[in-house]
Amino acid sequence: MSVAASTALPDLAALEAELNAGVAAAADEAALEALRVAALGKKGSVSELLKSLGGMSPEERKTAGPAINGLRDRLNAALAERRTALKAAALEKRLETERLDVTLPVREAPAETGRVHPISQVIDELTAIFADMGFAVAEGPDIEDDFHNFTALNFPEGHPAREMHDTFYLPTKEDGSRLVLRTHTSPVQVRTMLANKPPIRVICPGRTYRSDSDQTHTPMFHQVEGLVIDKGSHLGHLKWILQEFCKAFFEVENVTMRFRPSFFPFTEPSMEVDIQCDRSRPGEIRFGEGSDWLEILGCGMVHPNVIRNCGLDPDEYQGFAWGMGIDRIAMLKYGMPDLRAFFEADVRWLSHYGFRPLDFPTLAGGLSN
Ligand code: 2NL
């Protein structure tokens, strides 16, 4: 093609060859796009040529116009063709490299790398055991009023028994009353009796609070209490339930239990219960054998005053209750030496003592498998 009339016009054939070489060499779509902008963008080499048409004489434009427009059209076509080829090549490469091997083992999901805290595990275990004996789980507020935490439970106002619990009090209200952090889970049972007619069979696991902190006490700890209210419930039932619980929880065929007289304001008679164990091997406790005794819970027949305070007639209904420390029985069962580690949120401790989340405790499968 001759553009002799225009001395200002560069060698279009050379420019086109150069652009075509660039298109052919573009390794990916980004490189191709850079090339397009350099030629056809606002200040691109071909765009500048198109702009120069405006300053030409009509004769010059007659030949230069079709030549430059033709160059632009062929370049656009070349770019489109190369883009299609690059897209296809990129897809081919992905198909080649992103192969899915369905025979690979399943990776451990984040939900499985987490661990269940031993307290949660033990609550699940004892819930399974008592559920098997017909108990429901009841829950209540951590912040309680004086009535539910003390008065209903036969702690008279100003009675020294209230000092048995190192209570955390909330600021006194205008009417002179003050709420407390519950010192035991008994208020949940009080609420259960007030809201339900017997027969009542519940366990109440949960957080409890006392202003006490040393090697064996933390200001927040966990308790589980049990309550049975019916017309004929008696100490024989209580002893059987506790014996069955201990056998299932500690996973032994037999346990020997010792009931010692004790005192709680809310039960009469009251007892503390020890279980026989062998502690002759250092760092190990065996239940159901040996010559040592370990205190694990307190219990008794519900005091008639408590039954009355909870809206029931003590001449019609009677029952029994017990309470034990969850943290303590967890330490005994799983050999965890330091109570304070329970609440330090150290993931190294948790990955050592914690439980796999999908291993549900069942009586059939063994509770701690
Ligand atoms: C212990 C002793 C005990 C109870 C808790 C209870 C609850 C109601 C009525 C009567 Cl509503 N009693 N609970 C009874 C005896 C003992 O706990 O040493 N816990 C760690």
mmCIF file of C-alpha atoms and ligand atoms in Angstrom, residues 153 186 189-190 193 223 225 227 264 266-267 297-300 302 306 321-325, ligand 1:
data_model
loop_
_atom_site.group_PDB
_atom_site.id
_atom_site.type_symbol
_atom_site.label_atom_id
_atom_site.label_comp_id
_atom_site.label_asym_id
_atom_site.label_seq_id
_atom_site.Cartn_x
_atom_site.Cartn_y
_atom_site.Cartn_z
ATOM 1 C CA LEU A 153 -33.729 -23.373 101.792
ATOM 2 C CA SER A 186 -30.269 -25.429 95.078
ATOM 3 C CA GLN A 189 -34.567 -26.838 92.602
ATOM 4 C CA VAL A 190 -36.562 -24.328 94.644
ATOM 5 C CA MET A 193 -40.709 -27.145 93.054
ATOM 6 C CA GLN A 223 -22.077 -28.152 91.121
ATOM 7 C CA GLU A 225 -27.558 -31.210 92.610
ATOM 8 C CA LEU A 227 -33.825 -33.639 93.759
ATOM 9 C CA PHE A 264 -27.108 -28.912 106.009
ATOM 10 C CA PHE A 266 -32.007 -27.807 103.889
ATOM 11 C CA THR A 267 -31.928 -31.522 104.701
ATOM 12 C CA LEU A 297 -21.012 -35.594 97.943
ATOM 13 C CA GLY A 298 -23.522 -34.422 100.521
ATOM 14 C CA CYS A 299 -27.161 -35.476 100.685
ATOM 15 C CA GLY A 300 -30.228 -35.932 102.830
ATOM 16 C CA VAL A 302 -35.399 -32.560 102.099
ATOM 17 C CA VAL A 306 -38.044 -26.381 102.470
ATOM 18 C CA ALA A 321 -31.597 -34.260 97.507
ATOM 19 C CA TRP A 322 -27.871 -34.349 97.026
ATOM 20 C CA GLY A 323 -25.127 -32.086 95.832
ATOM 21 C CA MET A 324 -21.610 -32.602 94.552
ATOM 22 C CA GLY A 325 -18.763 -30.635 93.022
HETATM 23 C C1 2NL B 1 -22.665 -30.595 99.152
HETATM 24 C C2 2NL B 1 -24.008 -30.809 99.673
HETATM 25 C C3 2NL B 1 -26.298 -30.801 99.153
HETATM 26 C C4 2NL B 1 -28.602 -30.497 98.730
HETATM 27 C C5 2NL B 1 -27.295 -30.221 98.431
HETATM 28 C C6 2NL B 1 -30.858 -29.609 98.365
HETATM 29 C C7 2NL B 1 -31.659 -28.845 97.554
HETATM 30 C C8 2NL B 1 -32.942 -28.616 97.914
HETATM 31 C C9 2NL B 1 -33.460 -29.117 99.050
HETATM 32 C C10 2NL B 1 -32.630 -29.867 99.823
HETATM 33 CL CL1 2NL B 1 -33.927 -27.634 96.938
HETATM 34 N N1 2NL B 1 -31.355 -30.104 99.485
HETATM 35 N N2 2NL B 1 -29.588 -29.843 98.012
HETATM 36 C C11 2NL B 1 -28.898 -31.376 99.745
HETATM 37 C C12 2NL B 1 -27.873 -31.963 100.467
HETATM 38 C C13 2NL B 1 -26.548 -31.684 100.165
HETATM 39 O O1 2NL B 1 -25.014 -30.488 98.797
HETATM 40 O O2 2NL B 1 -21.727 -30.865 99.798
HETATM 41 N N3 2NL B 1 -22.537 -30.121 97.917
HETATM 42 C C14 2NL B 1 -21.298 -29.905 97.294
#
